[in-house]
XYZ file of C-alpha atoms in Angstrom:
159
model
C 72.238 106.874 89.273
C 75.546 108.842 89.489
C 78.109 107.320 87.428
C 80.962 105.881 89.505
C 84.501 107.693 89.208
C 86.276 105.017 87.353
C 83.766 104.989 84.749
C 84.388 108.684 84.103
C 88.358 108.334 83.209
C 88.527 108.396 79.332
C 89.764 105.118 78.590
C 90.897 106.070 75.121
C 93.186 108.014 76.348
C 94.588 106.087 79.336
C 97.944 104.378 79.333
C 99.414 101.870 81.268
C 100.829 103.062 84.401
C 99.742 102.921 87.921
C 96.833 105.935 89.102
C 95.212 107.118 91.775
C 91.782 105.887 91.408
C 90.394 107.100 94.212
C 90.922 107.751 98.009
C 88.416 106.771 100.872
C 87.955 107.100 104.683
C 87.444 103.898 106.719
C 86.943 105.508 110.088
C 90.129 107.577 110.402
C 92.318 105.444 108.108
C 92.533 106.599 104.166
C 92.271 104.111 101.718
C 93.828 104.411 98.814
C 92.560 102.798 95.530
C 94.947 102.634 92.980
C 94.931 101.734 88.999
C 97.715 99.057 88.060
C 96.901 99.354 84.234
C 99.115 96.726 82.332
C 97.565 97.181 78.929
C 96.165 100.272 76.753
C 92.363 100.092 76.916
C 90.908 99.445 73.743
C 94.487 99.426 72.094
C 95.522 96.682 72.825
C 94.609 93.146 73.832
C 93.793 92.080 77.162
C 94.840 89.749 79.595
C 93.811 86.666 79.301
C 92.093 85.034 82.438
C 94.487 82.707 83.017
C 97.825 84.891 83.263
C 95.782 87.589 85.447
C 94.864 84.823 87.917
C 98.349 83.829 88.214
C 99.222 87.598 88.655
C 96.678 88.377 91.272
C 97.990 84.993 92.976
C 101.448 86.081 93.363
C 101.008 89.468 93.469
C 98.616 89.060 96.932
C 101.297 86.512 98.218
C 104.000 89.086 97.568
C 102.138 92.052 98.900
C 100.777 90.253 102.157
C 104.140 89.085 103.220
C 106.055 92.586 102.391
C 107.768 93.815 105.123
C 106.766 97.401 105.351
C 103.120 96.791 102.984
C 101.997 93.307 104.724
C 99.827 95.033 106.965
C 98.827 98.352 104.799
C 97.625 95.845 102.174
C 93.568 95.723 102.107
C 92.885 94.305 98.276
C 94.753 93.570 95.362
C 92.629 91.504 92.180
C 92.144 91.850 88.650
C 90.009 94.106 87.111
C 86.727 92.647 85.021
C 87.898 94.485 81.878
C 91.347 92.509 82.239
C 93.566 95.402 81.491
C 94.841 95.506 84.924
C 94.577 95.235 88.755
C 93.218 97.185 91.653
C 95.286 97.826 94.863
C 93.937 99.364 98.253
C 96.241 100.055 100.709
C 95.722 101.669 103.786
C 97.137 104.988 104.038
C 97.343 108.320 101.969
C 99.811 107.485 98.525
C 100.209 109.309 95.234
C 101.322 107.116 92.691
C 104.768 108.023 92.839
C 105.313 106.954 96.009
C 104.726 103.148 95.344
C 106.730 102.623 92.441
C 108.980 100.852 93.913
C 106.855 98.510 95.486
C 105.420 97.994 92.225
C 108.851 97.033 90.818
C 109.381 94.945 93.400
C 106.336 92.938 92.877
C 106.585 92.958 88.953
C 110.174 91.767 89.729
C 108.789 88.963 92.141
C 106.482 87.938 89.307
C 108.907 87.812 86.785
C 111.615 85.758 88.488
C 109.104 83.338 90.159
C 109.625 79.621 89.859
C 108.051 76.933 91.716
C 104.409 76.042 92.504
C 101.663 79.090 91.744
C 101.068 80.196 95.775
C 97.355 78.883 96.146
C 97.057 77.352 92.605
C 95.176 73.872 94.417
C 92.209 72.611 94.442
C 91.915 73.263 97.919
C 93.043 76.631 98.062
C 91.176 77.893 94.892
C 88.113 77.781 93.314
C 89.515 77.575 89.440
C 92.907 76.491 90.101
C 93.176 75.208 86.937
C 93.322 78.396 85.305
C 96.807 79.410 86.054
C 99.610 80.540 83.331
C 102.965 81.003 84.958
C 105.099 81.505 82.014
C 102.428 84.033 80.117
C 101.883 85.945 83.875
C 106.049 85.981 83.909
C 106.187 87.445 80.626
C 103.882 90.137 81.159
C 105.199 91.351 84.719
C 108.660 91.803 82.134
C 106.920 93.578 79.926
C 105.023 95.483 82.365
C 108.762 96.320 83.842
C 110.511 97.348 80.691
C 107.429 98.947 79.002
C 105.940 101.255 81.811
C 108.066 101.242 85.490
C 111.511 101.523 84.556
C 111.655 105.520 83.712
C 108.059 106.223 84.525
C 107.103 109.366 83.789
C 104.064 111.688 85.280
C 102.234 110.831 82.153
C 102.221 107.048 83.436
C 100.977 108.297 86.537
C 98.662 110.743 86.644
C 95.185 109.957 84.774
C 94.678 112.053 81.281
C 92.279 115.130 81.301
């Protein structure tokens, strides 16, 4: 089997940013996959399961009721090595060019108070895993860390 293109990134040398994973057709639409990495691979710890759930929670609500993204927004969930998130969106991006969308959701995340969007029984199917103040905490860290001054090495994947 062909290895899949995520898998060929070298992950000791990847840094958090946000990348271009990968770009697909649906039809005439591109898709765009992109690579919200929050923590060095193998560096540093991971998220843990709890926090990220809270993340992808608020970070869907925020991104399906954004006023120019609500409707170019296809997927956005953790990913299973809990260093960051996927996001599809419909269209042709570079990474650049959602920054600050990004910020505004890390922002979003950050300043959140109030009930977890979704965090019910009825609404989830482990809504008991849910970490508001550890999810707030990263999106700051995320902000200070990697998106404010971003730099092409934060955005383009290593060679």
């Amino acid at each position: 089997m062909e290895q899949i293109a995520s898998f060929t990134i070298d992950h000791l040398r990847l840094l958090p940013g946000i990348y271009v994973s990968r770009k697909d057709k649906a039809g005439a639409e591109t898709l765009t996959t992109f690579d919200i990495r929050m923590t060095r691979p193998n560096f540093e710890p991971v998220m843990n399961t709890a926090e990220a759930h809270t993340i992808e929670h608020l970070g869907a609500t925020f991104l399906r009721n954004h006023l120019a993204f609500a409707d170019k927004t296809i997927y956005f969930g953790p990913m299973g090595c809990r260093t960051g998130f996927y996001l599809i969106l419909a269209g042709d991006y570079q990474s650049s060019e959602i920054v600050p969308l990004i910020t505004e959701m890390y922002e979003f995340i950050r300043d959140f108070t109030g009930e977890v969007p979704g965090a019910a029984a009825i609404n989830c199917g482990n809504y008991l895993d849910i970490n508001l103040s550890m999810a707030k905490y990263l999106a700051d860290k995320y902000l200070r860390e990697v998106l404010t001054d971003i730099d092409e090495t934060h955005l383009t994947y290593p060679v």
